[in-house]
Amino acid sequence: MTHSEIREKFLKFFESKGHKIVPSSSLLPTDPSVLFTTAGMQQFKPYYTGEADAMKDFGSLNTVSIQKSMRTSDIDEVGDESHLTFFEMLGNFSFGGYWKEAAIAWAHDFITRELGLKIDYVTVFEGLPSANVPADEESELLWKEVDPKIIVKRASIQDNFWGPTGSEGPCGPTTEIYVDGVEIWNIVFNEFFYPGSREELLNGKSDKNLENLKTAGIDTGMGLERLAMVVQRKKNIFETDLFEPIINSLPNHFDLRTKRVIADHSRAMVFLASEGVTPSNKEQGYVMRRLMRRIMALNISNDIIDQVINTYASRYPELLVRRNEILTVYSEELNKFNKTLRNGLNELKRLEAVDAHSAFKLYESFGLPYELIKDISKDKAKSLTREAFDEEFKKHQEKSRAGAEKKFGGHGLILDTGELKAGNEEELKKATRLHTATHLLHAALRKVLGAEVHQAGSDITPERLRFDFNFTRKLTPEEIKKIEDLANEAVKKDYKVTKEEMAYEDALRSGALAFFRLKYPPKVNVYSVGDFSKELCGGPHVSSTSEVGKIKIVKEEAVSAGVRRIRAIVE
Ligand code: SER
């Protein structure tokens, strides 16, 4: 059975049980408290908490999906037999539709009958008396009902309790299925809501308590790679048809471990690039840079990108559509890397030992990521740990944040939102006009260049606005003119600018644009300009667009791979 057949079988099976097939959500979650989508349930969080209505949105209380996911916590383990950054997760979900009995019976059916596999054993939650959560005897009985001979083991909160993801969310006990010695399916009974993070829940020191969830529901997750491994009877995930073509395309002088790292990182890079992530020193971009530079240090040609795209194009046609953008992101980062790499490697040679401090200096000055320093300097960096490196990174970030506050704070600014700066009332008025102009240009950019264009940064002074957005090529003069014209038409129409306070999730659902790299509070302000533009924003804005004046784009340039910048003024 090929991986494509496994995906299809899974979707069809649950569709036949009344589940609505829902497409994967983005790898970049709308929940600002997490960097990447790590599980299929993330896009469904509001259906468990009662903030959204599954019947209304899907026409069913049950859904099934194959979710693009990314986990970076085990990035240092990649190269062994089982760890990955990017993976796909098969999952069936219910928001008040069915409960443990059906979830267990269907899982058993799918694994044993549909796939013909033998279950070694299953685990159920042993309970947590301190939080008044009893052992999951019900699941134990239900397993015995579907197969009286099945082995059921009990497991602790570390293994058999899911969530919450991010800063709070649905969570609950799990039951897990093991085949050929590996865990392949995690079935979560989301019955609680925890108003804190998983760490707080596990360390038990917080005074927050588990609450009952509005809609108890089912959330299951089964990694496609691992499932393919057991279905295809392979010794590890890298021998499955999801990886074999990619691994086989690599030069033979690499050892197996290195080949696996390249295969994993190139998959992650291609999928991230296809969603508009570009390498940078922050958040998702920083992860991207680390993945890319590790591959680049090994002199891998960009043919690897086509290998990945070929493996996935039938399921993810957007990869083909974005092929050129992905290649551009790769070649631009490669140019940058080549420029600094040689100097960095020379510096590394000169060092007798590499500790966290010198490793961070190498990163800061030459862009050598931690993994690469470890790979190249071997014995010299024996004592270097990820924790110590991250600690240096954090110290550096705190220092530069303090520096930025001092820089702006000392000049008597009356407004400094990070995006908007003004020193007196008059400057504030001008910056406010430019701020509304920024929203108009953002909307116009998307109308002219495509809805996948999104904000990558913004900075407004009383003189000009600066707006960064993801796009991989230079804009033509005609496009610039069209964008300017559209924005100015909106000025002429004298649209009212209105503000509305909403829950973050509702704001996104209403179609308001957000800048996902920002951390938004649960309640946000949404500014609308007629039906021309709608964005999550802290303000301030003019009250109607004629106040903005004539908008003029004065410059268009590249800032980094895949990110363009326009500067504009208002007259
Ligand atoms: N949320 C659970 C997991 O990711 C089940 O989908 O393992």
Coordinates of C-alpha atoms and ligand atoms in Angstrom, one line a residue:
M1 CA 0.0 0.0 0.0
T2 CA 1.5 3.3 -1.0
H3 CA 1.4 6.4 1.3
S4 CA -1.2 7.9 -1.0
E5 CA -3.4 4.9 -0.7
I6 CA -3.1 5.0 3.1
R7 CA -4.2 8.6 3.1
E8 CA -7.2 7.9 0.9
K9 CA -8.2 4.8 2.8
F10 CA -8.2 6.8 6.1
L11 CA -10.3 9.7 4.7
K12 CA -12.8 7.3 3.0
F13 CA -13.2 5.1 6.1
F14 CA -14.1 8.0 8.3
E15 CA -16.2 9.7 5.6
S16 CA -18.2 6.5 5.5
K17 CA -18.8 6.9 9.2
G18 CA -20.3 10.4 8.8
H19 CA -17.2 12.6 9.0
K20 CA -16.7 15.7 6.9
I21 CA -13.3 15.8 5.2
V22 CA -11.6 19.1 6.1
P23 CA -8.5 20.3 4.4
S24 CA -5.2 20.7 6.3
S25 CA -4.9 24.1 7.9
S26 CA -1.7 26.1 7.5
L27 CA 1.6 25.1 9.1
L28 CA 1.6 28.6 10.6
P29 CA -1.2 28.5 13.2
T30 CA -3.7 31.3 13.9
D31 CA -3.0 30.7 17.6
P32 CA -0.2 33.2 18.3
S33 CA 1.0 31.3 21.4
V34 CA 2.5 28.5 19.2
L35 CA 5.0 28.8 16.4
F36 CA 3.8 25.9 14.2
T37 CA 0.8 23.7 13.8
T38 CA 1.9 20.6 15.8
A39 CA -1.4 18.6 15.7
G40 CA -4.5 18.1 13.7
M41 CA -6.8 19.3 16.5
Q42 CA -5.4 22.9 16.5
Q43 CA -7.6 24.2 13.8
F44 CA -10.6 22.7 15.7
K45 CA -9.9 24.2 19.1
P46 CA -12.9 26.6 19.0
Y47 CA -15.3 23.7 18.3
Y48 CA -14.4 22.1 21.6
T49 CA -14.6 25.3 23.6
G50 CA -18.0 26.1 22.1
E51 CA -16.7 29.3 20.5
A52 CA -17.6 27.9 17.1
D53 CA -20.3 25.6 15.7
A54 CA -19.2 22.5 13.8
M55 CA -22.7 21.9 12.4
K56 CA -22.8 25.3 11.0
D57 CA -19.3 25.2 9.6
F58 CA -19.0 21.6 8.4
G59 CA -22.6 20.3 8.3
S60 CA -21.4 17.6 10.7
L61 CA -20.3 17.2 14.3
N62 CA -17.5 14.9 13.1
T63 CA -14.5 15.8 10.9
V64 CA -11.5 14.0 9.4
S65 CA -8.3 15.6 8.2
I66 CA -4.7 15.0 7.1
Q67 CA -2.8 17.8 8.8
K68 CA 0.6 19.2 7.8
S69 CA 2.4 19.4 11.1
M70 CA 5.8 20.6 12.4
R71 CA 7.5 19.9 15.7
T72 CA 10.9 21.3 16.6
S73 CA 11.3 20.0 20.1
D74 CA 13.2 17.0 18.8
I75 CA 15.2 18.7 16.1
D76 CA 18.5 17.5 17.6
E77 CA 17.3 13.9 17.4
V78 CA 16.6 14.0 13.7
G79 CA 18.8 11.5 11.9
D80 CA 17.9 8.5 14.1
E81 CA 15.3 6.0 13.0
S82 CA 12.1 7.9 14.0
H83 CA 12.4 11.6 14.7
L84 CA 11.2 14.2 12.2
T85 CA 10.4 17.9 12.1
F86 CA 7.7 18.0 9.4
F87 CA 5.2 15.2 9.3
E88 CA 1.6 14.6 8.3
M89 CA -1.0 13.6 10.8
L90 CA -4.2 11.6 10.1
G91 CA -7.0 12.4 12.5
N92 CA -10.7 12.0 13.1
F93 CA -12.4 14.5 15.3
S94 CA -15.8 14.8 17.0
F95 CA -17.3 17.8 18.8
G96 CA -20.1 16.3 20.7
G97 CA -21.0 13.7 17.9
Y98 CA -19.6 10.5 19.3
W99 CA -17.6 9.4 22.3
K100 CA -15.3 6.6 23.5
E101 CA -17.2 3.6 22.3
A102 CA -17.3 4.6 18.6
A103 CA -13.8 6.1 18.7
I104 CA -12.3 2.8 20.0
A105 CA -14.4 0.5 17.8
W106 CA -13.5 2.4 14.6
A107 CA -9.8 2.7 15.4
H108 CA -9.7 -1.1 16.0
D109 CA -11.6 -1.7 12.8
F110 CA -9.4 0.6 10.7
I111 CA -6.1 -0.9 12.0
T112 CA -7.0 -4.6 12.0
R113 CA -9.5 -4.9 9.1
E114 CA -8.8 -2.0 6.8
L115 CA -5.0 -2.2 7.1
G116 CA -4.7 -5.9 8.3
L117 CA -2.3 -5.0 11.1
K118 CA -2.0 -6.8 14.4
I119 CA -2.2 -4.6 17.6
D120 CA 0.5 -5.5 20.1
Y121 CA -1.2 -3.7 23.0
V122 CA -3.1 -0.5 23.9
T123 CA -2.6 1.9 26.8
V124 CA -5.2 3.8 28.8
F125 CA -4.8 6.6 31.4
E126 CA -4.0 5.5 34.9
G127 CA -5.7 8.6 36.4
L128 CA -4.5 11.6 38.4
P129 CA -6.0 11.6 41.9
S130 CA -4.5 15.0 42.7
A131 CA -6.7 16.5 40.0
N132 CA -9.7 14.3 40.6
V133 CA -9.3 12.5 37.3
P134 CA -10.0 8.7 37.8
A135 CA -8.3 5.9 35.8
D136 CA -10.0 5.3 32.4
E137 CA -11.7 2.0 33.2
E138 CA -14.4 2.7 30.6
S139 CA -11.9 2.6 27.8
E140 CA -10.3 -0.5 29.2
L141 CA -13.7 -2.2 29.1
L142 CA -14.5 -0.9 25.6
W143 CA -11.2 -2.3 24.2
K144 CA -12.0 -5.7 25.8
E145 CA -15.4 -5.6 24.1
V146 CA -14.0 -5.2 20.6
D147 CA -11.3 -7.8 21.3
P148 CA -11.4 -9.8 24.5
K149 CA -7.8 -10.9 24.1
I150 CA -6.3 -7.5 23.7
I151 CA -3.6 -6.4 26.1
V152 CA -4.4 -3.2 27.9
K153 CA -1.7 -1.4 29.9
R154 CA -2.1 1.7 32.1
A155 CA 0.1 4.7 31.6
S156 CA 0.7 8.0 33.4
I157 CA -0.1 11.6 32.6
Q158 CA 3.3 12.0 30.9
D159 CA 2.3 9.6 28.1
N160 CA -1.5 9.3 28.2
F161 CA -2.8 12.8 28.7
W162 CA -3.0 15.2 25.8
G163 CA -2.6 19.0 25.7
P164 CA -3.2 21.7 26.1
T165 CA -1.4 23.2 23.1
G166 CA -0.2 26.8 23.5
S167 CA -1.1 28.9 26.5
E168 CA -4.4 27.2 27.3
G169 CA -6.9 24.9 25.7
P170 CA -8.8 21.6 25.5
C171 CA -7.1 18.5 27.0
G172 CA -7.9 15.1 28.3
P173 CA -6.9 11.4 28.8
T174 CA -5.8 9.3 25.8
T175 CA -5.7 5.8 24.7
E176 CA -2.8 4.7 22.4
I177 CA -2.4 1.9 20.0
Y178 CA 0.9 0.0 19.6
V179 CA 1.8 -2.0 16.5
D180 CA 5.2 -3.6 15.9
G181 CA 6.5 -2.1 19.1
V182 CA 5.8 1.5 18.2
E183 CA 3.0 3.8 19.1
I184 CA 1.0 4.6 16.0
W185 CA -2.3 6.1 17.1
N186 CA -3.1 8.5 19.8
I187 CA -6.8 8.8 20.6
V188 CA -7.7 11.8 22.9
F189 CA -10.8 12.2 24.9
N190 CA -11.0 15.9 25.2
E191 CA -13.2 16.4 28.2
F192 CA -11.3 19.2 30.0
F193 CA -10.3 22.7 29.5
Y194 CA -7.1 23.9 31.2
P195 CA -6.5 27.7 31.5
G196 CA -2.8 27.3 31.4
S197 CA 0.1 25.6 29.6
R198 CA 0.9 21.9 29.6
E199 CA 4.0 22.6 31.7
E200 CA 1.9 24.3 34.4
L201 CA -0.5 21.3 34.4
L202 CA 2.3 18.8 34.6
N203 CA 4.3 20.5 37.3
G204 CA 1.2 20.7 39.5
K205 CA 2.3 23.9 41.2
S206 CA -0.2 26.2 39.6
D207 CA -3.4 27.1 41.3
K208 CA -5.3 26.6 38.0
N209 CA -7.7 23.8 37.8
L210 CA -9.1 21.5 35.1
E211 CA -12.5 22.6 34.0
N212 CA -15.1 20.6 32.2
L213 CA -15.1 21.3 28.5
K214 CA -18.2 22.8 26.9
T215 CA -18.3 20.1 24.2
A216 CA -16.4 17.0 25.2
G217 CA -15.0 15.5 22.1
I218 CA -12.7 13.2 20.2
D219 CA -9.3 14.1 18.8
T220 CA -7.1 11.5 17.3
G221 CA -3.7 11.7 15.7
M222 CA -1.8 9.1 13.7
G223 CA 1.5 10.0 12.0
L224 CA 1.5 9.0 8.4
E225 CA 5.2 8.3 8.3
R226 CA 5.0 5.8 11.1
L227 CA 1.9 4.2 9.8
A228 CA 3.5 3.8 6.4
M229 CA 6.4 2.1 8.1
V230 CA 4.3 -0.6 9.7
V231 CA 2.0 -1.0 6.8
Q232 CA 4.9 -1.3 4.3
R233 CA 6.8 -3.5 6.8
K234 CA 9.9 -1.3 6.8
K235 CA 12.5 -1.2 9.6
N236 CA 12.2 2.6 9.9
I237 CA 10.3 5.6 8.5
F238 CA 13.1 6.5 6.1
E239 CA 12.7 3.3 4.1
T240 CA 9.0 4.0 3.3
D241 CA 7.9 5.5 -0.1
L242 CA 7.6 8.9 1.6
F243 CA 11.4 9.1 2.0
E244 CA 13.0 6.6 -0.3
P245 CA 13.0 8.6 -3.5
I246 CA 14.4 11.6 -1.7
I247 CA 17.1 9.6 0.1
N248 CA 18.0 7.7 -3.1
S249 CA 18.6 10.9 -4.9
L250 CA 21.4 12.0 -2.5
P251 CA 25.1 11.4 -3.3
N252 CA 26.4 8.2 -1.9
H253 CA 29.3 9.7 0.1
F254 CA 26.9 10.8 2.8
D255 CA 26.3 8.5 5.7
L256 CA 22.8 7.3 6.4
R257 CA 22.3 9.7 9.3
T258 CA 23.2 12.7 7.3
K259 CA 20.9 11.6 4.4
R260 CA 18.0 11.4 6.9
V261 CA 18.7 14.9 8.2
I262 CA 18.8 16.2 4.7
A263 CA 15.6 14.4 3.8
D264 CA 13.8 15.7 6.8
H265 CA 15.0 19.3 6.6
S266 CA 14.3 19.6 2.9
R267 CA 10.7 18.4 3.4
A268 CA 10.2 21.0 6.2
M269 CA 11.9 23.7 4.2
V270 CA 9.8 23.1 1.1
F271 CA 6.5 23.1 3.0
L272 CA 7.4 26.2 5.0
A273 CA 8.6 28.1 1.9
S274 CA 5.3 27.1 0.2
E275 CA 3.5 29.0 2.9
G276 CA 5.6 32.1 2.5
V277 CA 8.0 31.6 5.4
T278 CA 11.5 33.0 4.6
P279 CA 14.7 32.6 6.6
S280 CA 15.3 35.3 9.2
N281 CA 16.5 35.6 12.7
K282 CA 13.1 35.4 14.3
E283 CA 10.5 32.8 15.1
Q284 CA 9.4 30.6 12.2
G285 CA 12.1 32.3 10.0
Y286 CA 14.8 31.3 12.4
V287 CA 13.8 27.7 12.4
M288 CA 13.7 27.9 8.6
R289 CA 17.2 29.3 8.5
R290 CA 18.6 26.6 10.8
L291 CA 17.1 23.9 8.6
M292 CA 18.3 25.4 5.4
R293 CA 21.8 26.2 6.5
R294 CA 22.4 22.7 7.7
I295 CA 21.5 21.4 4.3
M296 CA 23.5 24.1 2.6
A297 CA 26.7 23.4 4.5
L298 CA 26.5 19.9 2.9
N299 CA 26.6 21.4 -0.6
I300 CA 23.2 19.9 -1.5
S301 CA 22.0 21.1 -4.9
N302 CA 18.5 22.5 -5.2
D303 CA 17.5 19.3 -7.1
I304 CA 16.4 18.1 -3.7
I305 CA 13.5 20.6 -3.8
D306 CA 12.1 19.0 -6.9
Q307 CA 12.5 15.6 -5.3
V308 CA 10.3 16.7 -2.4
I309 CA 7.8 18.5 -4.6
N310 CA 7.5 15.3 -6.8
T311 CA 6.8 13.2 -3.8
Y312 CA 4.0 15.5 -2.6
A313 CA 2.6 17.3 -5.6
S314 CA -0.4 15.1 -6.1
R315 CA -1.7 15.8 -2.6
Y316 CA -0.3 19.3 -2.3
P317 CA -0.6 20.9 -5.7
E318 CA 0.3 24.3 -4.2
L319 CA 3.9 23.0 -4.1
L320 CA 4.0 22.9 -7.9
V321 CA 2.4 26.3 -8.1
R322 CA 5.0 27.8 -5.8
R323 CA 7.9 25.9 -7.2
N324 CA 9.7 29.0 -8.5
E325 CA 9.2 30.9 -5.2
I326 CA 10.6 28.0 -3.2
L327 CA 13.7 27.8 -5.5
T328 CA 14.2 31.6 -5.2
V329 CA 14.0 31.4 -1.4
Y330 CA 16.6 28.7 -1.5
S331 CA 19.0 30.4 -3.9
E332 CA 18.8 33.7 -2.1
E333 CA 19.6 32.2 1.2
L334 CA 22.4 30.2 -0.4
N335 CA 24.0 33.3 -1.7
K336 CA 23.9 34.9 1.7
F337 CA 25.2 31.8 3.4
N338 CA 28.1 31.4 1.0
K339 CA 29.2 34.9 1.6
T340 CA 29.6 34.5 5.3
L341 CA 30.2 30.7 5.6
R342 CA 33.9 30.8 4.6
N343 CA 34.7 33.5 7.1
G344 CA 32.8 31.6 9.8
L345 CA 34.5 28.4 9.1
N346 CA 37.9 30.1 9.3
E347 CA 37.0 31.6 12.6
L348 CA 35.8 28.2 13.8
K349 CA 39.2 26.6 12.8
R350 CA 41.1 29.2 14.9
L351 CA 39.1 28.4 18.0
E352 CA 40.6 25.7 20.3
A353 CA 37.3 24.9 21.9
V354 CA 33.8 26.1 21.2
D355 CA 31.6 27.0 24.2
A356 CA 28.1 28.5 24.1
H357 CA 29.4 32.0 24.1
S358 CA 31.8 31.5 21.1
A359 CA 29.1 29.4 19.3
F360 CA 26.6 32.2 19.7
K361 CA 29.2 34.7 18.4
L362 CA 29.7 32.5 15.3
Y363 CA 26.0 32.5 14.8
E364 CA 25.6 36.2 15.3
S365 CA 28.6 37.3 13.1
F366 CA 28.6 34.6 10.4
G367 CA 25.2 33.0 10.6
L368 CA 26.5 29.5 11.5
P369 CA 23.6 27.8 13.3
Y370 CA 24.1 25.6 16.3
E371 CA 23.5 22.3 14.4
L372 CA 26.2 23.2 11.9
I373 CA 28.7 24.2 14.5
K374 CA 28.1 20.9 16.2
D375 CA 28.4 19.0 12.9
I376 CA 31.6 20.6 11.8
S377 CA 33.6 21.1 15.0
K378 CA 32.9 17.6 16.4
D379 CA 35.3 17.2 19.4
K380 CA 36.0 20.9 19.8
A381 CA 32.4 21.5 20.6
K382 CA 31.9 18.4 22.8
S383 CA 30.7 20.3 25.8
L384 CA 28.4 22.7 23.8
T385 CA 24.8 22.0 24.5
R386 CA 21.6 23.3 22.9
E387 CA 20.4 24.6 26.3
A388 CA 23.5 26.7 26.8
F389 CA 23.4 28.0 23.2
D390 CA 19.7 29.0 23.6
E391 CA 20.5 30.7 26.9
E392 CA 23.1 32.9 25.1
F393 CA 20.5 33.6 22.4
K394 CA 18.0 34.7 25.0
K395 CA 20.5 36.9 26.8
H396 CA 21.2 38.6 23.5
Q397 CA 17.5 39.1 22.7
E398 CA 16.9 40.7 26.1
K399 CA 19.8 43.0 25.6
S400 CA 18.7 44.2 22.2
R401 CA 15.1 44.7 23.4
A402 CA 16.4 46.8 26.3
G403 CA 18.4 48.8 23.8
A404 CA 15.4 49.4 21.6
E405 CA 13.3 50.7 24.5
K406 CA 16.1 53.0 25.5
K407 CA 16.5 54.4 22.0
F408 CA 12.9 55.3 21.6
G409 CA 12.0 55.9 25.3
G410 CA 14.5 58.6 25.8
H411 CA 13.2 61.0 23.1
G412 CA 9.9 61.9 24.7
L413 CA 7.8 60.0 22.2
I414 CA 4.1 60.4 22.8
L415 CA 3.3 57.3 20.8
D416 CA 5.4 54.2 20.2
T417 CA 3.5 51.1 19.3
G418 CA 6.5 49.4 17.7
E419 CA 4.8 50.0 14.4
L420 CA 4.0 53.7 14.9
K421 CA 6.2 56.4 16.3
A422 CA 5.4 60.1 16.9
G423 CA 6.9 62.8 19.1
N424 CA 4.2 65.4 19.3
E425 CA 0.5 65.9 18.3
E426 CA 1.3 67.1 14.9
E427 CA 3.5 64.1 14.1
L428 CA 0.9 61.8 15.6
K429 CA -1.7 63.2 13.1
K430 CA 0.6 62.6 10.2
A431 CA 1.6 59.1 11.4
T432 CA -2.1 58.3 11.8
R433 CA -2.8 59.2 8.2
L434 CA 0.1 57.1 7.1
H435 CA -1.2 54.2 9.3
T436 CA -4.6 54.2 7.5
A437 CA -2.7 54.5 4.2
T438 CA -0.8 51.3 5.2
H439 CA -4.0 49.4 5.6
L440 CA -5.2 50.6 2.2
L441 CA -2.0 49.6 0.5
H442 CA -2.0 46.2 2.2
A443 CA -5.5 45.6 0.8
A444 CA -4.5 46.9 -2.6
L445 CA -1.4 44.8 -2.7
R446 CA -3.5 41.7 -2.1
K447 CA -6.0 42.7 -4.8
V448 CA -3.3 43.2 -7.3
L449 CA -0.7 40.5 -6.4
G450 CA -2.9 37.8 -4.9
A451 CA -4.5 37.0 -1.6
E452 CA -1.5 35.0 -0.4
V453 CA 0.4 38.2 0.0
H454 CA 0.7 39.0 3.7
Q455 CA 2.4 41.4 6.0
A456 CA 5.9 40.7 7.0
G457 CA 6.6 43.9 8.9
S458 CA 5.7 47.6 9.1
D459 CA 7.2 50.8 10.4
I460 CA 5.6 54.2 10.4
T461 CA 7.3 57.5 11.1
P462 CA 5.7 61.0 10.6
E463 CA 7.6 61.2 7.3
R464 CA 6.7 57.9 5.6
L465 CA 5.3 54.4 5.9
R466 CA 7.3 51.3 5.3
F467 CA 5.5 48.0 4.7
D468 CA 7.1 44.6 4.2
F469 CA 5.2 41.7 2.6
N470 CA 6.0 38.3 1.3
F471 CA 6.5 38.2 -2.5
T472 CA 9.4 36.8 -4.4
R473 CA 10.0 39.1 -7.3
K474 CA 10.3 42.8 -8.1
L475 CA 7.0 44.5 -8.8
T476 CA 6.5 45.9 -12.3
P477 CA 5.9 49.6 -12.7
E478 CA 2.3 48.7 -13.9
E479 CA 1.6 46.8 -10.7
I480 CA 2.9 49.6 -8.5
K481 CA 0.7 52.1 -10.4
K482 CA -2.3 49.8 -10.0
I483 CA -1.8 49.4 -6.3
E484 CA -1.4 53.1 -5.8
D485 CA -4.5 53.8 -7.9
L486 CA -6.6 51.3 -6.0
A487 CA -5.5 52.8 -2.6
N488 CA -6.2 56.3 -3.9
E489 CA -9.7 55.3 -5.2
A490 CA -10.4 54.2 -1.6
V491 CA -9.3 57.6 -0.3
K492 CA -11.6 59.3 -2.8
K493 CA -14.6 57.2 -1.9
D494 CA -14.2 58.6 1.7
Y495 CA -14.9 55.3 3.4
K496 CA -15.7 55.4 7.1
V497 CA -13.0 53.8 9.3
T498 CA -14.7 51.8 12.0
K499 CA -13.4 49.9 15.0
E500 CA -14.9 46.8 16.5
E501 CA -13.7 44.8 19.5
M502 CA -14.0 41.0 19.1
A503 CA -12.5 37.7 20.3
Y504 CA -9.3 36.9 18.4
E505 CA -10.7 33.7 16.9
D506 CA -13.9 35.5 15.8
A507 CA -11.9 38.3 14.2
L508 CA -9.9 35.8 12.1
R509 CA -13.1 34.0 11.1
S510 CA -14.6 37.3 10.0
G511 CA -11.8 37.4 7.5
A512 CA -9.8 40.2 9.2
L513 CA -6.1 40.2 8.3
A514 CA -3.7 39.6 11.0
F515 CA 0.1 39.8 11.3
F516 CA 0.7 36.3 12.7
R517 CA 4.2 37.1 14.0
L518 CA 2.6 39.3 16.6
K519 CA 1.2 37.9 19.8
Y520 CA -2.4 39.0 20.0
P521 CA -4.4 39.2 23.2
P522 CA -7.7 37.2 23.4
K523 CA -9.7 40.3 22.7
V524 CA -8.6 42.4 19.7
N525 CA -9.6 45.5 17.8
V526 CA -10.6 45.1 14.2
Y527 CA -10.4 48.2 12.0
S528 CA -12.5 48.2 8.8
V529 CA -12.3 50.6 5.9
G530 CA -15.7 50.3 4.2
D531 CA -15.6 46.8 2.6
F532 CA -12.1 47.6 1.2
S533 CA -10.0 46.5 4.2
K534 CA -10.3 44.7 7.5
E535 CA -7.4 44.2 9.8
L536 CA -6.6 43.3 13.4
C537 CA -4.9 46.4 14.7
G538 CA -4.1 48.6 17.7
G539 CA -4.8 51.9 15.9
P540 CA -4.9 54.8 15.8
H541 CA -6.6 55.6 12.5
V542 CA -8.3 58.5 10.8
S543 CA -12.1 58.5 10.9
S544 CA -12.7 58.6 7.2
T545 CA -10.3 58.0 4.3
S546 CA -10.4 61.4 2.7
E547 CA -8.3 62.6 5.6
V548 CA -5.4 60.3 4.4
G549 CA -4.6 62.5 1.3
K550 CA -2.9 61.3 -1.8
I551 CA -0.8 58.2 -1.3
K552 CA 2.4 57.8 -3.3
I553 CA 4.6 54.8 -3.4
V554 CA 8.2 56.1 -3.5
K555 CA 10.2 53.0 -3.4
E556 CA 9.9 49.2 -3.9
E557 CA 12.8 47.0 -3.0
A558 CA 13.9 43.6 -1.6
V559 CA 14.5 43.2 2.1
S560 CA 15.4 39.5 2.3
A561 CA 14.6 36.3 0.4
G562 CA 11.0 36.4 -0.6
V563 CA 10.2 39.6 1.3
R564 CA 9.7 42.9 -0.5
R565 CA 9.4 46.4 1.0
I566 CA 7.5 49.4 -0.2
R567 CA 7.9 52.9 1.2
A568 CA 5.1 55.4 0.7
I569 CA 4.2 59.0 1.7
V570 CA 0.9 60.9 1.9
E571 CA 0.5 64.3 0.4
Ligands
SER1 N1 -3.7 15.8 19.5 C1 -3.2 14.5 19.6 C2 -1.8 14.3 19.0 O1 -1.4 15.2 18.3 C3 -4.1 13.5 18.9 O2 -4.4 14.1 17.6 O3 -1.2 13.4 19.3

